[in-house]
Short mmCIF file of C-alpha atoms in Angstrom, two decimals:
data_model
loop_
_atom_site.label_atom_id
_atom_site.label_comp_id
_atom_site.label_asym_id
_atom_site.label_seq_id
_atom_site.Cartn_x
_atom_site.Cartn_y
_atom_site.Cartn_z
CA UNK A 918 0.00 0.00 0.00
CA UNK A 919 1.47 3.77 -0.80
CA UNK A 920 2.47 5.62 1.93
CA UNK A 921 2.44 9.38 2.13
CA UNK A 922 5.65 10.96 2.32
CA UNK A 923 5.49 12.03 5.89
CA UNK A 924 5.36 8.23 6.43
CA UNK A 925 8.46 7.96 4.96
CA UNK A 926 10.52 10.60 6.43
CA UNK A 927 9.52 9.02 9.48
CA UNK A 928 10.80 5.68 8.76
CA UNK A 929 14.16 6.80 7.26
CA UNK A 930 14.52 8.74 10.97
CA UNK A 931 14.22 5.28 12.51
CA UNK A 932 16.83 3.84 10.53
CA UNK A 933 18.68 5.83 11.70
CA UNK A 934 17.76 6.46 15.24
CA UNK A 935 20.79 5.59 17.19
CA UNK A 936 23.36 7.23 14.28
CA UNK A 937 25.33 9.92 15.48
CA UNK A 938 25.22 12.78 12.66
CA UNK A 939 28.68 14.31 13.26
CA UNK A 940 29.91 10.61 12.63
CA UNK A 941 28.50 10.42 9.51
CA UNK A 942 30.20 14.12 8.26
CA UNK A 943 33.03 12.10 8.80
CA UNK A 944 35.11 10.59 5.67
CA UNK A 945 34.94 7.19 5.65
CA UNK A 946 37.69 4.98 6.38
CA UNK A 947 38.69 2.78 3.91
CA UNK A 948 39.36 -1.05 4.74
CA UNK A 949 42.15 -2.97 4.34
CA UNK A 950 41.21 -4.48 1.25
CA UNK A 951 40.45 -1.13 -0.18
CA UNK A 952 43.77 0.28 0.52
CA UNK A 953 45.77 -2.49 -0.98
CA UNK A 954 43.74 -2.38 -3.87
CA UNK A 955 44.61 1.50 -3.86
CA UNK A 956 48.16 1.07 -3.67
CA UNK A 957 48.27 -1.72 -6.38
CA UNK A 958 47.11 0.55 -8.65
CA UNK A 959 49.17 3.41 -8.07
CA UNK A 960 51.94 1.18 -8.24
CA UNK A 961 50.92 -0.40 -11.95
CA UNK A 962 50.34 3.64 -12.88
CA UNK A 963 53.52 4.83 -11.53
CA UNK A 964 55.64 1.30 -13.43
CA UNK A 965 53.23 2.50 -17.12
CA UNK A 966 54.67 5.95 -16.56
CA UNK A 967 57.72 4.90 -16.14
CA UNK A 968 57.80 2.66 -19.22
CA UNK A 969 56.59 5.26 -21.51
CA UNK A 970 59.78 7.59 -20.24
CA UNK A 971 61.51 4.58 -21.56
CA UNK A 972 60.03 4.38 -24.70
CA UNK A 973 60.21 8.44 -25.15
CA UNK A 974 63.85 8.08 -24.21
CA UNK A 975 64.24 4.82 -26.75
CA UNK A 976 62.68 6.57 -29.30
CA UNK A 977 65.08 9.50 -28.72
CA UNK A 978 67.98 7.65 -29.05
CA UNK A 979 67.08 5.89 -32.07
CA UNK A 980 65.96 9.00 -33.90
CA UNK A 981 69.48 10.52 -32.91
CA UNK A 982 71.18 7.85 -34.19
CA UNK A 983 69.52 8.08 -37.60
CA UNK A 984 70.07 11.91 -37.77
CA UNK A 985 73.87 11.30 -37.08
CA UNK A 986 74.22 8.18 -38.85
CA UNK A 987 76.42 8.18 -42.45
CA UNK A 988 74.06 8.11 -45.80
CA UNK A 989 74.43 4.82 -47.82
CA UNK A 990 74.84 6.27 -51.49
CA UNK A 991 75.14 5.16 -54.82
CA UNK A 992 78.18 5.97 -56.76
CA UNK A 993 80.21 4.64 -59.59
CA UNK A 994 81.71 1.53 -59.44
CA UNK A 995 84.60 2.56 -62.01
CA UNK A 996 85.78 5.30 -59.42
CA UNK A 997 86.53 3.24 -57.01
CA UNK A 998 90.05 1.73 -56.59
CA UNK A 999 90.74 -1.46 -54.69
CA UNK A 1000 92.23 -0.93 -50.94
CA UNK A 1001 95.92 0.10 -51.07
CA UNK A 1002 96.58 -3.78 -49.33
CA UNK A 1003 95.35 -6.29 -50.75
CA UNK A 1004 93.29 -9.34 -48.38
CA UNK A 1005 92.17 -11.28 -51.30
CA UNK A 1006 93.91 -13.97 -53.84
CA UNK A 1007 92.45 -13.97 -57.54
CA UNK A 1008 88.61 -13.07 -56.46
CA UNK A 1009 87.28 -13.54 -60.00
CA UNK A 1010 89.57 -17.13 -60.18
CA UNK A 1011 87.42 -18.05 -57.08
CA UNK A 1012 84.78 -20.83 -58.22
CA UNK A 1013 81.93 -19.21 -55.90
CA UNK A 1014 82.47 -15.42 -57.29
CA UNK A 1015 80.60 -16.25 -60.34
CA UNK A 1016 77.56 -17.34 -58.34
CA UNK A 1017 78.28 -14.37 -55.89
CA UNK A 1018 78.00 -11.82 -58.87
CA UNK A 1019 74.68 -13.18 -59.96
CA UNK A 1020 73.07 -13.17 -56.65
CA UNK A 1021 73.73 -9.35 -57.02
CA UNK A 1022 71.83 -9.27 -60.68
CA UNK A 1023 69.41 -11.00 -59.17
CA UNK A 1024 68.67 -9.75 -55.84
CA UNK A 1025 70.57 -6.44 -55.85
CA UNK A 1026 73.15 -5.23 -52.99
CA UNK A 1027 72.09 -6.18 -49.99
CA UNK A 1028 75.23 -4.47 -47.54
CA UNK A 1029 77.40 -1.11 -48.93
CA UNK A 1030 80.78 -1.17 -49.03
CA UNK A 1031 83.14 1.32 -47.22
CA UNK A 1032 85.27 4.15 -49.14
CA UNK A 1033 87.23 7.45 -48.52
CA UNK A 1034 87.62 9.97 -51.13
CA UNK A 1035 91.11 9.91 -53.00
CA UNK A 1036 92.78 13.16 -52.23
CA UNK A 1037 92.91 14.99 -55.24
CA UNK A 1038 90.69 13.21 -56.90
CA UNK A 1039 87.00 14.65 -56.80
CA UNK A 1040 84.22 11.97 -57.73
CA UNK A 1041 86.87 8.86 -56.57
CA UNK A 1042 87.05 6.84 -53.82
CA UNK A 1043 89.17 4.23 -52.39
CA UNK A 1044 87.87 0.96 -50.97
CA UNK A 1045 88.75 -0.34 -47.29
CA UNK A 1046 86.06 -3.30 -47.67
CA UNK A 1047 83.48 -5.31 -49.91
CA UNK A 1048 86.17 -5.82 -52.59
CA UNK A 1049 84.30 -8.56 -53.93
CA UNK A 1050 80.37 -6.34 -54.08
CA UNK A 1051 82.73 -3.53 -55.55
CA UNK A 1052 83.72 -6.19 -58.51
CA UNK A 1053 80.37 -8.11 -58.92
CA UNK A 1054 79.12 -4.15 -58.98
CA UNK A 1055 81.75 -3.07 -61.84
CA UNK A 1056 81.05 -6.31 -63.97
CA UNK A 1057 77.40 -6.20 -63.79
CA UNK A 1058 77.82 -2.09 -64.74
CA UNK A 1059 75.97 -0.93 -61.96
CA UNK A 1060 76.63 1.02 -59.65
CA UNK A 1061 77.78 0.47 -55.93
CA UNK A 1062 75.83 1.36 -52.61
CA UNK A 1063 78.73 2.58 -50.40
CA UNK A 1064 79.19 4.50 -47.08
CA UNK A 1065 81.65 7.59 -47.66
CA UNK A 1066 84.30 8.01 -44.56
CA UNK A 1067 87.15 10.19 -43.96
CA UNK A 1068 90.12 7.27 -42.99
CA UNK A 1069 93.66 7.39 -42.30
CA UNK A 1070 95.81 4.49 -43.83
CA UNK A 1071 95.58 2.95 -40.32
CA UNK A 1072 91.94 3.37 -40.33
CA UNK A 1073 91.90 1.91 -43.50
CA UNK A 1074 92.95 -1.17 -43.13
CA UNK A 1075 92.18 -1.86 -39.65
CA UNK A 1076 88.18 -1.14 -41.07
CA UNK A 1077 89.19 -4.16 -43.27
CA UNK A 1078 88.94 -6.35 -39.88
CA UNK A 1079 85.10 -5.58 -39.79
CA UNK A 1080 85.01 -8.16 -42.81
CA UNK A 1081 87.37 -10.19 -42.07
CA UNK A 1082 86.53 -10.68 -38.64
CA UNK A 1083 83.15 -12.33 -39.77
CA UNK A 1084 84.71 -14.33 -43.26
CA UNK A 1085 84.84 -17.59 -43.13
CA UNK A 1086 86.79 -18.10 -46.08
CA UNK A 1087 89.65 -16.16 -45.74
CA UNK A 1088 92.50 -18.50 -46.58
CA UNK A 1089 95.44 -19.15 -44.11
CA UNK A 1090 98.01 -17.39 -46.92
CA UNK A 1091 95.11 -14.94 -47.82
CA UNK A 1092 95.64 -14.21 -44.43
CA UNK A 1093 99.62 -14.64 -44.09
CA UNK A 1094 100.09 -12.22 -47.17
CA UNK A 1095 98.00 -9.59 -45.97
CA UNK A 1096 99.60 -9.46 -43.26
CA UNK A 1097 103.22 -9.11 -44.37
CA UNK A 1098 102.40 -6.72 -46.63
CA UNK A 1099 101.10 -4.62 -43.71
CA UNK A 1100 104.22 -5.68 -41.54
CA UNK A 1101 106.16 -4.13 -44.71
CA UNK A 1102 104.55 -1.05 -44.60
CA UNK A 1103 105.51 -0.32 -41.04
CA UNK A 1104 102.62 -1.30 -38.78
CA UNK A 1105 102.92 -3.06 -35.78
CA UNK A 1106 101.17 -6.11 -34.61
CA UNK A 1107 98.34 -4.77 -33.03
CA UNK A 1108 97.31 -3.04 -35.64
CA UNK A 1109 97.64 -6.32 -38.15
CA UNK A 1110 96.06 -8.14 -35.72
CA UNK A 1111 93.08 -5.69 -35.16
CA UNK A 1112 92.83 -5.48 -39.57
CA UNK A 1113 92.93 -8.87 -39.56
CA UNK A 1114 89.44 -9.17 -37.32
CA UNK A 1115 91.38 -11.25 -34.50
CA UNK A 1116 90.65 -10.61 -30.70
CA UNK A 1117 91.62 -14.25 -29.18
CA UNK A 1118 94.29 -14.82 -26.91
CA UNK A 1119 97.66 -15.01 -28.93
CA UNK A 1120 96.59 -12.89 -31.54
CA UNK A 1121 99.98 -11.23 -31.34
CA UNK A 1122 101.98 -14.43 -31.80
CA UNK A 1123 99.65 -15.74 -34.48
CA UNK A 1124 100.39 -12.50 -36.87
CA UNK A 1125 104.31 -13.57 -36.25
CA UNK A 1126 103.38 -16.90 -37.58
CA UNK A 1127 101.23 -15.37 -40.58
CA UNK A 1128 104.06 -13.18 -41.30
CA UNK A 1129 107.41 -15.58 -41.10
CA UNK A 1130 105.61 -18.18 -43.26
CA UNK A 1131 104.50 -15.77 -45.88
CA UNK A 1132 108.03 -14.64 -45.87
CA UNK A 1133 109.38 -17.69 -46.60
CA UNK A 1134 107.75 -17.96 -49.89
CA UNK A 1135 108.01 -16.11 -52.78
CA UNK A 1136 104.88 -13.24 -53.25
CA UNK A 1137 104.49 -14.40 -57.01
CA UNK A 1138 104.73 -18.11 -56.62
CA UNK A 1139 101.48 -17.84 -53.62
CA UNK A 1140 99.93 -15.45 -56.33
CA UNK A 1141 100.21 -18.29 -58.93
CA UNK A 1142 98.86 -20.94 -56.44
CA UNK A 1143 96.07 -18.82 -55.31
CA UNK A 1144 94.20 -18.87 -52.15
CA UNK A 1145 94.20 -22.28 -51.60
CA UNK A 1146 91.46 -22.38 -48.70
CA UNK A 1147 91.58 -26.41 -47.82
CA UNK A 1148 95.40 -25.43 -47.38
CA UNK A 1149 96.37 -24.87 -43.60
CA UNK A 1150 99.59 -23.73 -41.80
CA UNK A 1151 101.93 -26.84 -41.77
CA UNK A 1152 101.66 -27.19 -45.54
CA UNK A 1153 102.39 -23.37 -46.06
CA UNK A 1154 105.26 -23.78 -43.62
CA UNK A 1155 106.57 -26.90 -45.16
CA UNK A 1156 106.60 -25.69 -48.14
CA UNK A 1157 108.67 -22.38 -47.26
CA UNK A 1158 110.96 -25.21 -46.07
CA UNK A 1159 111.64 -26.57 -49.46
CA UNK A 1160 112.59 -22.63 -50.61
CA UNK A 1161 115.86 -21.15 -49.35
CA UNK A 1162 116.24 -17.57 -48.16
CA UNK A 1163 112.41 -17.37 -49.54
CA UNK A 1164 113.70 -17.75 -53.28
CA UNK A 1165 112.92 -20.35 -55.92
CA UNK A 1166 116.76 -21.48 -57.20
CA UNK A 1167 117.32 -21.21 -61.09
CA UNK A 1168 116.26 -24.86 -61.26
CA UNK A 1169 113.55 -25.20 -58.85
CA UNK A 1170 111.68 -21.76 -60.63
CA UNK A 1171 112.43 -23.65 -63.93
CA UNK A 1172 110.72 -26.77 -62.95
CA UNK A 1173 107.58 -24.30 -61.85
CA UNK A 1174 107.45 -22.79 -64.84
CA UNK A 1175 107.10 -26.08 -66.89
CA UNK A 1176 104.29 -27.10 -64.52
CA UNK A 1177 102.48 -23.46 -64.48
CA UNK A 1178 102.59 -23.75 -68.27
CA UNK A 1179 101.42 -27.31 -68.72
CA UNK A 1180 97.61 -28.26 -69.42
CA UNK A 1181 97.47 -29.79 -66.05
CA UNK A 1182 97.77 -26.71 -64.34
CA UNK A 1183 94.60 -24.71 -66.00
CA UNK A 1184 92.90 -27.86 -65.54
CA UNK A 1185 93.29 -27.27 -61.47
CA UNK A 1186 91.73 -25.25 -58.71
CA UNK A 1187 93.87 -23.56 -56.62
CA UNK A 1188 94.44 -26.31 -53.92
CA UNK A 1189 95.47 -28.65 -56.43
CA UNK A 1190 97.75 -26.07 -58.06
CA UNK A 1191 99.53 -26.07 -54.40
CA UNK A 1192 99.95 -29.85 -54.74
CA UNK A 1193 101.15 -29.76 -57.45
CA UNK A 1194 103.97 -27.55 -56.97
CA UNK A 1195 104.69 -28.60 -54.20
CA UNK A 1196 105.15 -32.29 -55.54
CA UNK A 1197 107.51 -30.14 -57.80
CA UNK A 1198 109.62 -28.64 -55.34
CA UNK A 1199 109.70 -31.74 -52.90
CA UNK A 1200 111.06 -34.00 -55.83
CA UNK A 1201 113.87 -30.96 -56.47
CA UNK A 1202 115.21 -31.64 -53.22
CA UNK A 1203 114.58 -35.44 -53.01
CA UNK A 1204 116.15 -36.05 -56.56
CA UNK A 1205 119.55 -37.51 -57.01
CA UNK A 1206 122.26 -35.16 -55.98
CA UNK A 1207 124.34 -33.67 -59.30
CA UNK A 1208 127.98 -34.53 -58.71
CA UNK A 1209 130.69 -32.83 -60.34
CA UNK A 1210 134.43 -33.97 -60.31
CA UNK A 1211 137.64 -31.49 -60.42
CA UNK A 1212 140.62 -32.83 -61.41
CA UNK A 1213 143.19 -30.83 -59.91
CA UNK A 1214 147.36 -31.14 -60.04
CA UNK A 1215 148.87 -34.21 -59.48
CA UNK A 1216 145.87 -36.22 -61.03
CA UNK A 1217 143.93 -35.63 -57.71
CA UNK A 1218 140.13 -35.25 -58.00
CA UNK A 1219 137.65 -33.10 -55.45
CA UNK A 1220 134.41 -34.16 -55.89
CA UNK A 1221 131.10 -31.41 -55.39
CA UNK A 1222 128.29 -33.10 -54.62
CA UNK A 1223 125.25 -30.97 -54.51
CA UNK A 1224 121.92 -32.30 -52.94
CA UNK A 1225 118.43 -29.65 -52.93
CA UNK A 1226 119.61 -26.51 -51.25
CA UNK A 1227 123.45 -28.34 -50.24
CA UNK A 1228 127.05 -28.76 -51.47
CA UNK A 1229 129.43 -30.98 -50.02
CA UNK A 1230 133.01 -31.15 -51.02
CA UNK A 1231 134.77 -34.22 -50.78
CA UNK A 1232 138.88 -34.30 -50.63
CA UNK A 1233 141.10 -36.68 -50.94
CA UNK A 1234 143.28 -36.44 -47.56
CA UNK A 1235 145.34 -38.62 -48.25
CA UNK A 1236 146.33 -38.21 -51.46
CA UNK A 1237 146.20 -33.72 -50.66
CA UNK A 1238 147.30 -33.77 -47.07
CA UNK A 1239 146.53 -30.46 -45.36
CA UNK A 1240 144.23 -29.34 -47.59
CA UNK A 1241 141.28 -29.44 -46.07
CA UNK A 1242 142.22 -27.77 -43.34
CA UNK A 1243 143.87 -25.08 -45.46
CA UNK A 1244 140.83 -24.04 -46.96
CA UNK A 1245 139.07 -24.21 -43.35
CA UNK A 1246 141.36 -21.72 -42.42
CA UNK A 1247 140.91 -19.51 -45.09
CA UNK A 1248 137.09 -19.62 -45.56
CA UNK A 1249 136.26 -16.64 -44.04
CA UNK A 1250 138.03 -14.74 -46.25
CA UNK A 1251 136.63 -16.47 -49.33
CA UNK A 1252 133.30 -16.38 -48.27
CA UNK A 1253 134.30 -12.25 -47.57
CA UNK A 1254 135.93 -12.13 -51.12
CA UNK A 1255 132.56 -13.55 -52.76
CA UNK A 1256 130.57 -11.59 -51.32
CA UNK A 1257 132.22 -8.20 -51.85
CA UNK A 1258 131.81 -9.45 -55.45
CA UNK A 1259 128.39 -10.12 -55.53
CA UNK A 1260 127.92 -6.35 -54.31
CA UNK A 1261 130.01 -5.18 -57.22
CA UNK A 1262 127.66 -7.19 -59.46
CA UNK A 1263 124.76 -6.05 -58.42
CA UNK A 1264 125.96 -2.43 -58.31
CA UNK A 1265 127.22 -2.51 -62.22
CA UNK A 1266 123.60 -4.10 -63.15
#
């Protein structure tokens, strides 16, 4: 039944009947529960503002980066000359290149290559790496995404490690060449070591192997071989032992030459071409010594027996007493007197 509304003020006074109004002025306390549930979410607020500081202050970095990055630009691949030292054997003779260069028709340049400007030369550059992307790029006619960088000569080739620290098929002598060339130049092993891409343990000692075995083989005869990349260390090295003073003899370049020349020899890739010549040299030095006889007064004969890179002279004590140690005596100043000859020589030529 509907009441009237004086019967209703009257029953929301007896509700509340024994509430005390100044108690219910008050703000209300919240519970427990409440509170934790309060703090919870400040606490997820607080963590969201701090995450998008630390996407404002990601973004800011990135976009910094960008603004100060270097441009990747297109230039002419004909103005660009190959890196003053050289880290590569024959690329085009490399059986992969050929399948490297039409990757690039196909799917373009993926990575630039890195150049400096040549001083006095407007419009030309100078590459410190992608040697081979700078080749595929001049064959196909196109030309080459590169990044432009002022570099020292130091610079320059220690950029060069950037590659080579992530190539897999940089050969040992690739390597052991590169690195002799740079020892030639002046810089010290650090410096190889750091163009070279190597950060190991050793590093320095490992550039002193790449350079001693490199120098104990002639720079044209590893050129002729090629990269050889099944080819480790202890065949370089031996080798360099089968080569005195790091220089073919007049027989030993002219057996080379016969093999270079032969059909065998184009028919090769370049770790066979090491076999082969070193089959070549090995049998030089394993062949049967050359022995020469020199009849001297009295009917006596010395005999010179020559072996690979050896000579031994046999006399005939007893038939020459004190000869032998004559010429002991006096080898010093024979070996003084040739010498001093083979200066004059070599100054009249």
């Amino acid at each position: 039944m509907m009441t009237n509304p004086r019967e209703r003020n009257q029953r929301m006074k007896s509700l509340f009947a024994n509430v005390n109004p100044e108690d219910l002025a008050k703000p209300a306390t919240p519970s427990a529960s409440d509170a934790d549930k309060r703090r919870v979410g400040s606490a997820a607020v607080k963590s969201m503002d701090r995450a998008f500081v630390s996407i404002e202050e990601e973004n800011k970095r990135l976009h910094d980066q960008l603004m100060s990055s270097e441009s990747i630009i297109e230039i002419d691949a004909d103005r660009v000359v190959p890196s003053f030292v050289n880290d590569r054997l024959d690329v085009e003779g490399d059986r992969s290149f050929q399948a490297f260069v039409e990757g690039i028709r196909d799917a373009g340049q993926k990575l630039p290559i890195l150049v400096r400007p040549l001083p006095g030369k407007p419009g030309h550059y100078q590459a410190a790496y992608g040697h081979r992307r700078l080749r595929a790029c001049q064959i196909l006619k196109r030309p080459v995404k590169a990044i432009v960088r002022e570099l020292s000569d130091e610079e320059l080739v220690v950029s060069q490690g950037i590659e080579n620290s992530e190539r897999l098929n940089l050969s040992f002598i690739e390597q052991a060449l590169f690195a002799l060339a740079l020892k030639e130049r002046g810089y010290s092993r650090e410096t190889i070591s750091d163009a070279l891409g190597r950060k190991e343990g050793q590093r320095l000692a490992y550039i002193s192997i790449l350079t001693n075995t490199a120098a104990m083989i002639p720079a044209d005869l590893i050129r002729q071989i090629g990269p050889a990349s099944s080819i480790g260390r202890p065949k370089w090295e031996k080798l360099g032992s089968l080569i005195e003073g790091g220089k073919l003899s007049a027989d030993q370049r002219k057996a080379v030459d016969r093999v270079v020349r032969s059909s065998a020899w184009e028919e090769r890739d370049s770790d066979q071409r090491f076999v082969l010549v070193f089959d070549t040299l090995d049998r030089s030095v394993k062949r049967e010594p050359d022995i020469t006889e020199v009849p001297v007064a009295g009917g006596n004969v010395i005999v010179a027996k020559r072996s690979g890179a050896t000579t031994q002279i046999a006399i005939p004590d007893n038939r020459i007493p004190g000869l032998s140690a004559w010429l002991l005596m006096r080898l010093p100043e024979l070996v003084e007197e040739f010498q001093s000859t083979q200066r004059e020589d070599s100054e009249m030529q």
